[in-house]
mmCIF file of N, CA and C in Angstrom:
data_model
loop_
_atom_site.group_PDB
_atom_site.id
_atom_site.type_symbol
_atom_site.label_atom_id
_atom_site.label_comp_id
_atom_site.label_asym_id
_atom_site.label_seq_id
_atom_site.Cartn_x
_atom_site.Cartn_y
_atom_site.Cartn_z
ATOM 1 N N MET U 1 -60.313 -65.372 -149.902
ATOM 2 C CA MET U 1 -59.847 -64.018 -149.868
ATOM 3 C C MET U 1 -59.144 -63.691 -148.541
ATOM 4 N N ALA U 2 -59.594 -64.309 -147.476
ATOM 5 C CA ALA U 2 -58.973 -64.060 -146.177
ATOM 6 C C ALA U 2 -57.613 -64.744 -146.073
ATOM 7 N N LEU U 3 -57.472 -65.908 -146.685
ATOM 8 C CA LEU U 3 -56.207 -66.643 -146.585
ATOM 9 C C LEU U 3 -55.036 -65.879 -147.206
ATOM 10 N N PRO U 4 -55.184 -65.287 -148.400
ATOM 11 C CA PRO U 4 -54.064 -64.493 -148.923
ATOM 12 C C PRO U 4 -53.712 -63.302 -148.025
ATOM 13 N N ALA U 5 -54.710 -62.668 -147.418
ATOM 14 C CA ALA U 5 -54.441 -61.549 -146.513
ATOM 15 C C ALA U 5 -53.694 -62.032 -145.269
ATOM 16 N N TYR U 6 -54.088 -63.190 -144.757
ATOM 17 C CA TYR U 6 -53.439 -63.800 -143.587
ATOM 18 C C TYR U 6 -51.967 -64.095 -143.900
ATOM 19 N N ARG U 7 -51.737 -64.723 -145.032
ATOM 20 C CA ARG U 7 -50.361 -65.055 -145.433
ATOM 21 C C ARG U 7 -49.534 -63.804 -145.683
ATOM 22 N N SER U 8 -50.150 -62.811 -146.304
ATOM 23 C CA SER U 8 -49.449 -61.560 -146.576
ATOM 24 C C SER U 8 -49.017 -60.871 -145.284
ATOM 25 N N LEU U 9 -49.869 -60.923 -144.278
ATOM 26 C CA LEU U 9 -49.518 -60.341 -142.978
ATOM 27 C C LEU U 9 -48.319 -61.057 -142.356
ATOM 28 N N PHE U 10 -48.319 -62.382 -142.432
ATOM 29 C CA PHE U 10 -47.177 -63.124 -141.878
ATOM 30 C C PHE U 10 -45.891 -62.808 -142.632
ATOM 31 N N ARG U 11 -45.974 -62.720 -143.948
ATOM 32 C CA ARG U 11 -44.770 -62.389 -144.742
ATOM 33 C C ARG U 11 -44.272 -60.984 -144.414
ATOM 34 N N ALA U 12 -45.196 -60.043 -144.294
ATOM 35 C CA ALA U 12 -44.817 -58.665 -143.980
ATOM 36 C C ALA U 12 -44.184 -58.575 -142.594
ATOM 37 N N ALA U 13 -44.733 -59.303 -141.630
ATOM 38 C CA ALA U 13 -44.157 -59.303 -140.279
ATOM 39 C C ALA U 13 -42.763 -59.908 -140.288
ATOM 40 N N ARG U 14 -42.587 -60.983 -141.057
ATOM 41 C CA ARG U 14 -41.261 -61.610 -141.146
ATOM 42 C C ARG U 14 -40.253 -60.641 -141.753
ATOM 43 N N LEU U 15 -40.661 -59.897 -142.769
ATOM 44 C CA LEU U 15 -39.773 -58.928 -143.402
ATOM 45 C C LEU U 15 -39.470 -57.760 -142.470
ATOM 46 N N ALA U 16 -40.495 -57.229 -141.828
ATOM 47 C CA ALA U 16 -40.324 -56.053 -140.969
ATOM 48 C C ALA U 16 -39.518 -56.352 -139.709
ATOM 49 N N PHE U 17 -39.695 -57.539 -139.136
ATOM 50 C CA PHE U 17 -39.075 -57.855 -137.851
ATOM 51 C C PHE U 17 -37.985 -58.908 -137.955
ATOM 52 N N HIS U 18 -37.388 -59.052 -139.125
ATOM 53 C CA HIS U 18 -36.319 -60.030 -139.336
ATOM 54 C C HIS U 18 -35.187 -59.787 -138.329
ATOM 55 N N GLY U 19 -34.800 -60.826 -137.648
ATOM 56 C CA GLY U 19 -33.704 -60.731 -136.693
ATOM 57 C C GLY U 19 -34.124 -60.338 -135.284
ATOM 58 N N ASP U 20 -35.373 -60.029 -135.079
ATOM 59 C CA ASP U 20 -35.876 -59.656 -133.758
ATOM 60 C C ASP U 20 -36.971 -60.654 -133.375
ATOM 61 N N GLU U 21 -36.557 -61.788 -132.861
ATOM 62 C CA GLU U 21 -37.479 -62.894 -132.584
ATOM 63 C C GLU U 21 -38.596 -62.520 -131.616
ATOM 64 N N ARG U 22 -38.287 -61.740 -130.602
ATOM 65 C CA ARG U 22 -39.288 -61.377 -129.602
ATOM 66 C C ARG U 22 -40.416 -60.582 -130.246
ATOM 67 N N VAL U 23 -40.086 -59.584 -131.025
ATOM 68 C CA VAL U 23 -41.102 -58.747 -131.668
ATOM 69 C C VAL U 23 -41.824 -59.539 -132.758
ATOM 70 N N TYR U 24 -41.082 -60.349 -133.503
ATOM 71 C CA TYR U 24 -41.690 -61.158 -134.556
ATOM 72 C C TYR U 24 -42.714 -62.142 -133.982
ATOM 73 N N ASN U 25 -42.365 -62.795 -132.886
ATOM 74 C CA ASN U 25 -43.301 -63.723 -132.242
ATOM 75 C C ASN U 25 -44.536 -62.996 -131.716
ATOM 76 N N ALA U 26 -44.343 -61.807 -131.152
ATOM 77 C CA ALA U 26 -45.490 -61.019 -130.672
ATOM 78 C C ALA U 26 -46.388 -60.618 -131.846
ATOM 79 N N ALA U 27 -45.795 -60.248 -132.966
ATOM 80 C CA ALA U 27 -46.582 -59.885 -134.155
ATOM 81 C C ALA U 27 -47.361 -61.087 -134.670
ATOM 82 N N ARG U 28 -46.721 -62.242 -134.723
ATOM 83 C CA ARG U 28 -47.406 -63.461 -135.183
ATOM 84 C C ARG U 28 -48.589 -63.794 -134.276
ATOM 85 N N ASN U 29 -48.385 -63.688 -132.972
ATOM 86 C CA ASN U 29 -49.485 -63.960 -132.036
ATOM 87 C C ASN U 29 -50.622 -62.966 -132.221
ATOM 88 N N SER U 30 -50.304 -61.715 -132.439
ATOM 89 C CA SER U 30 -51.322 -60.694 -132.655
ATOM 90 C C SER U 30 -52.109 -60.962 -133.945
ATOM 91 N N ILE U 31 -51.403 -61.376 -134.995
ATOM 92 C CA ILE U 31 -52.068 -61.705 -136.262
ATOM 93 C C ILE U 31 -53.034 -62.867 -136.050
ATOM 94 N N ARG U 32 -52.567 -63.904 -135.384
ATOM 95 C CA ARG U 32 -53.417 -65.069 -135.135
ATOM 96 C C ARG U 32 -54.653 -64.686 -134.319
ATOM 97 N N GLU U 33 -54.453 -63.912 -133.261
ATOM 98 C CA GLU U 33 -55.581 -63.499 -132.410
ATOM 99 C C GLU U 33 -56.592 -62.674 -133.198
ATOM 100 N N GLY U 34 -56.108 -61.776 -134.039
ATOM 101 C CA GLY U 34 -57.001 -60.944 -134.838
ATOM 102 C C GLY U 34 -57.838 -61.760 -135.806
ATOM 103 N N PHE U 35 -57.201 -62.754 -136.437
ATOM 104 C CA PHE U 35 -57.952 -63.581 -137.373
ATOM 105 C C PHE U 35 -58.884 -64.543 -136.643
ATOM 106 N N ARG U 36 -58.477 -65.028 -135.495
ATOM 107 C CA ARG U 36 -59.383 -65.900 -134.719
ATOM 108 C C ARG U 36 -60.612 -65.133 -134.251
ATOM 109 N N ALA U 37 -60.444 -63.864 -133.921
ATOM 110 C CA ALA U 37 -61.573 -63.053 -133.470
ATOM 111 C C ALA U 37 -62.607 -62.881 -134.579
ATOM 112 N N ASN U 38 -62.151 -62.911 -135.837
ATOM 113 C CA ASN U 38 -63.059 -62.740 -136.971
ATOM 114 C C ASN U 38 -63.354 -64.052 -137.688
ATOM 115 N N ALA U 39 -62.935 -65.162 -137.121
ATOM 116 C CA ALA U 39 -63.104 -66.457 -137.785
ATOM 117 C C ALA U 39 -64.571 -66.839 -137.942
ATOM 118 N N SER U 40 -65.424 -66.321 -137.107
ATOM 119 C CA SER U 40 -66.837 -66.692 -137.168
ATOM 120 C C SER U 40 -67.624 -65.872 -138.193
ATOM 121 N N LEU U 41 -66.979 -64.928 -138.854
ATOM 122 C CA LEU U 41 -67.684 -64.120 -139.852
ATOM 123 C C LEU U 41 -68.049 -64.980 -141.060
ATOM 124 N N GLU U 42 -69.292 -64.903 -141.439
ATOM 125 C CA GLU U 42 -69.774 -65.637 -142.614
ATOM 126 C C GLU U 42 -69.330 -64.899 -143.881
ATOM 127 N N PRO U 43 -69.177 -65.624 -144.992
ATOM 128 C CA PRO U 43 -68.775 -64.963 -146.241
ATOM 129 C C PRO U 43 -69.724 -63.848 -146.677
ATOM 130 N N ALA U 44 -70.991 -63.943 -146.318
ATOM 131 C CA ALA U 44 -71.964 -62.921 -146.706
ATOM 132 C C ALA U 44 -72.009 -61.743 -145.729
ATOM 133 N N ASN U 45 -71.282 -61.828 -144.633
ATOM 134 C CA ASN U 45 -71.291 -60.780 -143.620
ATOM 135 C C ASN U 45 -70.676 -59.499 -144.199
ATOM 136 N N PRO U 46 -71.344 -58.360 -144.046
ATOM 137 C CA PRO U 46 -70.808 -57.111 -144.605
ATOM 138 C C PRO U 46 -69.528 -56.627 -143.910
ATOM 139 N N GLU U 47 -69.198 -57.163 -142.750
ATOM 140 C CA GLU U 47 -67.972 -56.774 -142.049
ATOM 141 C C GLU U 47 -66.737 -57.471 -142.617
ATOM 142 N N LEU U 48 -66.914 -58.574 -143.320
ATOM 143 C CA LEU U 48 -65.783 -59.365 -143.809
ATOM 144 C C LEU U 48 -64.874 -58.591 -144.761
ATOM 145 N N PRO U 49 -65.395 -57.912 -145.783
ATOM 146 C CA PRO U 49 -64.487 -57.163 -146.668
ATOM 147 C C PRO U 49 -63.678 -56.096 -145.927
ATOM 148 N N GLY U 50 -64.271 -55.453 -144.940
ATOM 149 C CA GLY U 50 -63.551 -54.451 -144.152
ATOM 150 C C GLY U 50 -62.427 -55.063 -143.334
ATOM 151 N N ALA U 51 -62.676 -56.241 -142.776
ATOM 152 C CA ALA U 51 -61.644 -56.926 -141.986
ATOM 153 C C ALA U 51 -60.484 -57.359 -142.878
ATOM 154 N N ILE U 52 -60.809 -57.840 -144.067
ATOM 155 C CA ILE U 52 -59.756 -58.264 -145.010
ATOM 156 C C ILE U 52 -58.959 -57.052 -145.483
ATOM 157 N N LYS U 53 -59.658 -55.959 -145.776
ATOM 158 C CA LYS U 53 -58.970 -54.739 -146.216
ATOM 159 C C LYS U 53 -58.048 -54.222 -145.120
ATOM 160 N N HIS U 54 -58.512 -54.279 -143.882
ATOM 161 C CA HIS U 54 -57.676 -53.846 -142.751
ATOM 162 C C HIS U 54 -56.394 -54.677 -142.689
ATOM 163 N N ALA U 55 -56.511 -55.996 -142.836
ATOM 164 C CA ALA U 55 -55.336 -56.879 -142.805
ATOM 165 C C ALA U 55 -54.375 -56.533 -143.941
ATOM 166 N N GLU U 56 -54.908 -56.268 -145.127
ATOM 167 C CA GLU U 56 -54.055 -55.916 -146.267
ATOM 168 C C GLU U 56 -53.341 -54.587 -146.044
ATOM 169 N N GLU U 57 -54.042 -53.621 -145.446
ATOM 170 C CA GLU U 57 -53.429 -52.321 -145.173
ATOM 171 C C GLU U 57 -52.340 -52.428 -144.102
ATOM 172 N N VAL U 58 -52.575 -53.233 -143.084
ATOM 173 C CA VAL U 58 -51.556 -53.435 -142.044
ATOM 174 C C VAL U 58 -50.323 -54.093 -142.652
ATOM 175 N N ALA U 59 -50.526 -55.075 -143.522
ATOM 176 C CA ALA U 59 -49.399 -55.737 -144.182
ATOM 177 C C ALA U 59 -48.598 -54.734 -145.007
ATOM 178 N N ALA U 60 -49.278 -53.839 -145.712
ATOM 179 C CA ALA U 60 -48.582 -52.825 -146.515
ATOM 180 C C ALA U 60 -47.772 -51.877 -145.634
ATOM 181 N N ILE U 61 -48.336 -51.484 -144.498
ATOM 182 C CA ILE U 61 -47.600 -50.600 -143.585
ATOM 183 C C ILE U 61 -46.371 -51.304 -143.031
ATOM 184 N N LEU U 62 -46.539 -52.547 -142.612
ATOM 185 C CA LEU U 62 -45.392 -53.298 -142.101
ATOM 186 C C LEU U 62 -44.302 -53.417 -143.162
ATOM 187 N N ARG U 63 -44.709 -53.716 -144.377
ATOM 188 C CA ARG U 63 -43.756 -53.934 -145.461
ATOM 189 C C ARG U 63 -43.050 -52.639 -145.865
ATOM 190 N N GLN U 64 -43.780 -51.537 -145.939
ATOM 191 C CA GLN U 64 -43.233 -50.318 -146.528
ATOM 192 C C GLN U 64 -42.757 -49.273 -145.526
ATOM 193 N N ASN U 65 -43.293 -49.267 -144.315
ATOM 194 C CA ASN U 65 -43.027 -48.151 -143.415
ATOM 195 C C ASN U 65 -42.338 -48.498 -142.102
ATOM 196 N N VAL U 66 -42.192 -49.756 -141.777
ATOM 197 C CA VAL U 66 -41.542 -50.123 -140.520
ATOM 198 C C VAL U 66 -40.066 -50.401 -140.785
ATOM 199 N N VAL U 67 -39.209 -49.658 -140.100
ATOM 200 C CA VAL U 67 -37.764 -49.834 -140.230
ATOM 201 C C VAL U 67 -37.216 -50.028 -138.827
ATOM 202 N N GLN U 68 -36.439 -51.075 -138.647
ATOM 203 C CA GLN U 68 -35.851 -51.314 -137.337
ATOM 204 C C GLN U 68 -34.465 -50.701 -137.267
ATOM 205 N N GLY U 69 -34.141 -50.209 -136.093
ATOM 206 C CA GLY U 69 -32.827 -49.639 -135.853
ATOM 207 C C GLY U 69 -32.154 -50.333 -134.701
ATOM 208 N N LYS U 70 -30.833 -50.372 -134.758
ATOM 209 C CA LYS U 70 -30.054 -50.989 -133.695
ATOM 210 C C LYS U 70 -28.894 -50.054 -133.369
ATOM 211 N N LYS U 71 -28.734 -49.763 -132.092
ATOM 212 C CA LYS U 71 -27.663 -48.862 -131.681
ATOM 213 C C LYS U 71 -26.343 -49.607 -131.672
ATOM 214 N N GLU U 72 -25.386 -49.041 -132.388
ATOM 215 C CA GLU U 72 -24.032 -49.595 -132.431
ATOM 216 C C GLU U 72 -23.076 -48.475 -132.045
ATOM 217 N N GLY U 73 -22.680 -48.499 -130.800
ATOM 218 C CA GLY U 73 -21.835 -47.423 -130.295
ATOM 219 C C GLY U 73 -22.643 -46.152 -130.150
ATOM 220 N N GLU U 74 -22.227 -45.101 -130.837
ATOM 221 C CA GLU U 74 -22.922 -43.820 -130.781
ATOM 222 C C GLU U 74 -23.893 -43.614 -131.939
ATOM 223 N N ILE U 75 -23.957 -44.564 -132.871
ATOM 224 C CA ILE U 75 -24.832 -44.401 -134.034
ATOM 225 C C ILE U 75 -25.882 -45.508 -134.080
ATOM 226 N N TYR U 76 -26.902 -45.285 -134.849
ATOM 227 C CA TYR U 76 -27.945 -46.287 -135.068
ATOM 228 C C TYR U 76 -27.820 -46.823 -136.483
ATOM 229 N N LYS U 77 -27.860 -48.131 -136.607
ATOM 230 C CA LYS U 77 -27.867 -48.783 -137.912
ATOM 231 C C LYS U 77 -29.308 -49.131 -138.222
ATOM 232 N N LEU U 78 -29.813 -48.677 -139.361
ATOM 233 C CA LEU U 78 -31.176 -48.968 -139.776
ATOM 234 C C LEU U 78 -31.169 -50.117 -140.763
ATOM 235 N N ARG U 79 -32.146 -51.006 -140.609
ATOM 236 C CA ARG U 79 -32.278 -52.135 -141.534
ATOM 237 C C ARG U 79 -33.355 -51.763 -142.555
ATOM 238 N N ILE U 80 -32.896 -51.124 -143.618
ATOM 239 C CA ILE U 80 -33.797 -50.720 -144.701
ATOM 240 C C ILE U 80 -33.726 -51.811 -145.759
ATOM 241 N N HIS U 81 -34.881 -52.312 -146.171
ATOM 242 C CA HIS U 81 -34.933 -53.407 -147.135
ATOM 243 C C HIS U 81 -35.532 -52.931 -148.446
ATOM 244 N N GLU U 82 -35.619 -53.802 -149.420
ATOM 245 C CA GLU U 82 -36.059 -53.422 -150.767
ATOM 246 C C GLU U 82 -37.494 -52.906 -150.816
ATOM 247 N N ALA U 83 -38.340 -53.277 -149.896
ATOM 248 C CA ALA U 83 -39.739 -52.846 -149.914
ATOM 249 C C ALA U 83 -39.974 -51.562 -149.117
ATOM 250 N N THR U 84 -38.961 -51.057 -148.438
ATOM 251 C CA THR U 84 -39.113 -49.851 -147.635
ATOM 252 C C THR U 84 -39.413 -48.657 -148.525
ATOM 253 N N GLU U 85 -40.461 -47.930 -148.178
ATOM 254 C CA GLU U 85 -40.829 -46.730 -148.929
ATOM 255 C C GLU U 85 -39.795 -45.648 -148.644
ATOM 256 N N ARG U 86 -39.317 -45.040 -149.699
ATOM 257 C CA ARG U 86 -38.327 -43.979 -149.557
ATOM 258 C C ARG U 86 -38.906 -42.687 -150.130
ATOM 259 N N GLY U 87 -38.955 -41.671 -149.305
ATOM 260 C CA GLY U 87 -39.470 -40.383 -149.751
ATOM 261 C C GLY U 87 -38.353 -39.367 -149.789
ATOM 262 N N ASP U 88 -38.611 -38.237 -150.412
ATOM 263 C CA ASP U 88 -37.565 -37.226 -150.512
ATOM 264 C C ASP U 88 -37.754 -36.071 -149.533
ATOM 265 N N ASN U 89 -38.873 -36.050 -148.795
ATOM 266 C CA ASN U 89 -39.168 -35.002 -147.811
ATOM 267 C C ASN U 89 -39.183 -33.615 -148.430
ATOM 268 N N ASP U 90 -39.304 -33.522 -149.758
ATOM 269 C CA ASP U 90 -39.337 -32.231 -150.413
ATOM 270 C C ASP U 90 -40.651 -31.521 -150.158
ATOM 271 N N THR U 91 -41.709 -32.289 -149.981
ATOM 272 C CA THR U 91 -42.993 -31.698 -149.659
ATOM 273 C C THR U 91 -43.559 -32.426 -148.460
ATOM 274 N N VAL U 92 -44.352 -31.721 -147.708
ATOM 275 C CA VAL U 92 -45.032 -32.304 -146.566
ATOM 276 C C VAL U 92 -46.518 -32.200 -146.849
ATOM 277 N N LYS U 93 -47.240 -33.303 -146.717
ATOM 278 C CA LYS U 93 -48.665 -33.297 -147.017
ATOM 279 C C LYS U 93 -49.468 -32.987 -145.757
ATOM 280 N N PHE U 94 -50.461 -32.167 -145.928
ATOM 281 C CA PHE U 94 -51.367 -31.821 -144.858
ATOM 282 C C PHE U 94 -52.750 -32.374 -145.175
ATOM 283 N N PRO U 95 -53.604 -32.470 -144.182
ATOM 284 C CA PRO U 95 -54.962 -32.951 -144.445
ATOM 285 C C PRO U 95 -55.639 -32.113 -145.521
ATOM 286 N N GLY U 96 -56.479 -32.772 -146.294
ATOM 287 C CA GLY U 96 -57.189 -32.074 -147.349
ATOM 288 C C GLY U 96 -56.402 -31.996 -148.641
ATOM 289 N N GLY U 97 -55.273 -32.685 -148.719
ATOM 290 C CA GLY U 97 -54.491 -32.705 -149.946
ATOM 291 C C GLY U 97 -53.585 -31.506 -150.149
ATOM 292 N N LYS U 98 -53.548 -30.580 -149.204
ATOM 293 C CA LYS U 98 -52.684 -29.410 -149.328
ATOM 294 C C LYS U 98 -51.228 -29.827 -149.103
ATOM 295 N N THR U 99 -50.310 -29.167 -149.778
ATOM 296 C CA THR U 99 -48.897 -29.449 -149.575
ATOM 297 C C THR U 99 -48.161 -28.152 -149.296
ATOM 298 N N VAL U 100 -47.019 -28.273 -148.694
ATOM 299 C CA VAL U 100 -46.164 -27.124 -148.452
ATOM 300 C C VAL U 100 -44.768 -27.494 -148.932
ATOM 301 N N LYS U 101 -44.130 -26.589 -149.587
ATOM 302 C CA LYS U 101 -42.788 -26.817 -150.108
ATOM 303 C C LYS U 101 -41.782 -26.432 -149.037
ATOM 304 N N ILE U 102 -40.880 -27.337 -148.750
ATOM 305 C CA ILE U 102 -39.793 -27.060 -147.820
ATOM 306 C C ILE U 102 -38.662 -26.456 -148.645
ATOM 307 N N ASP U 103 -37.811 -25.654 -148.041
ATOM 308 C CA ASP U 103 -36.809 -24.929 -148.818
ATOM 309 C C ASP U 103 -35.780 -25.823 -149.501
ATOM 310 N N GLY U 104 -35.877 -27.137 -149.363
ATOM 311 C CA GLY U 104 -35.009 -28.043 -150.097
ATOM 312 C C GLY U 104 -33.672 -28.326 -149.434
ATOM 313 N N LYS U 105 -33.463 -27.823 -148.250
ATOM 314 C CA LYS U 105 -32.191 -28.057 -147.555
ATOM 315 C C LYS U 105 -32.123 -29.482 -147.051
ATOM 316 N N THR U 106 -30.927 -30.016 -146.955
ATOM 317 C CA THR U 106 -30.707 -31.353 -146.417
ATOM 318 C C THR U 106 -29.838 -31.235 -145.180
ATOM 319 N N CYS U 107 -29.607 -32.349 -144.534
ATOM 320 C CA CYS U 107 -28.762 -32.369 -143.339
ATOM 321 C C CYS U 107 -27.338 -31.908 -143.677
ATOM 322 N N ALA U 108 -26.897 -32.179 -144.898
ATOM 323 C CA ALA U 108 -25.548 -31.806 -145.311
ATOM 324 C C ALA U 108 -25.408 -30.290 -145.486
ATOM 325 N N ASP U 109 -26.516 -29.554 -145.550
ATOM 326 C CA ASP U 109 -26.475 -28.107 -145.771
ATOM 327 C C ASP U 109 -26.338 -27.306 -144.492
ATOM 328 N N ARG U 110 -26.082 -27.916 -143.391
ATOM 329 C CA ARG U 110 -26.032 -27.199 -142.095
ATOM 330 C C ARG U 110 -25.090 -26.059 -142.106
#
């Protein structure tokens, strides 16, 4: 169960940091260190499922929510990929499940 989470983290880091070797290498080292720190956990240890779940959640965040930008002249080019989560910003969620409706204006409505 830990091996698929480990591999998923590496794949997510490769997707999120494609083209940025310095950040990608730092992410890989961090993943390795995190798994080495928990390598001594026995399969029956109650902390193991939590550690695996944490790795899976981090992989999901990397895959869906991390977008890299690069400044080109006066504008920024974003590298949005197929797994990037796209929202419409029509509602904003608050703690407790409450939502607020925004008036629906976009940047083009200035």
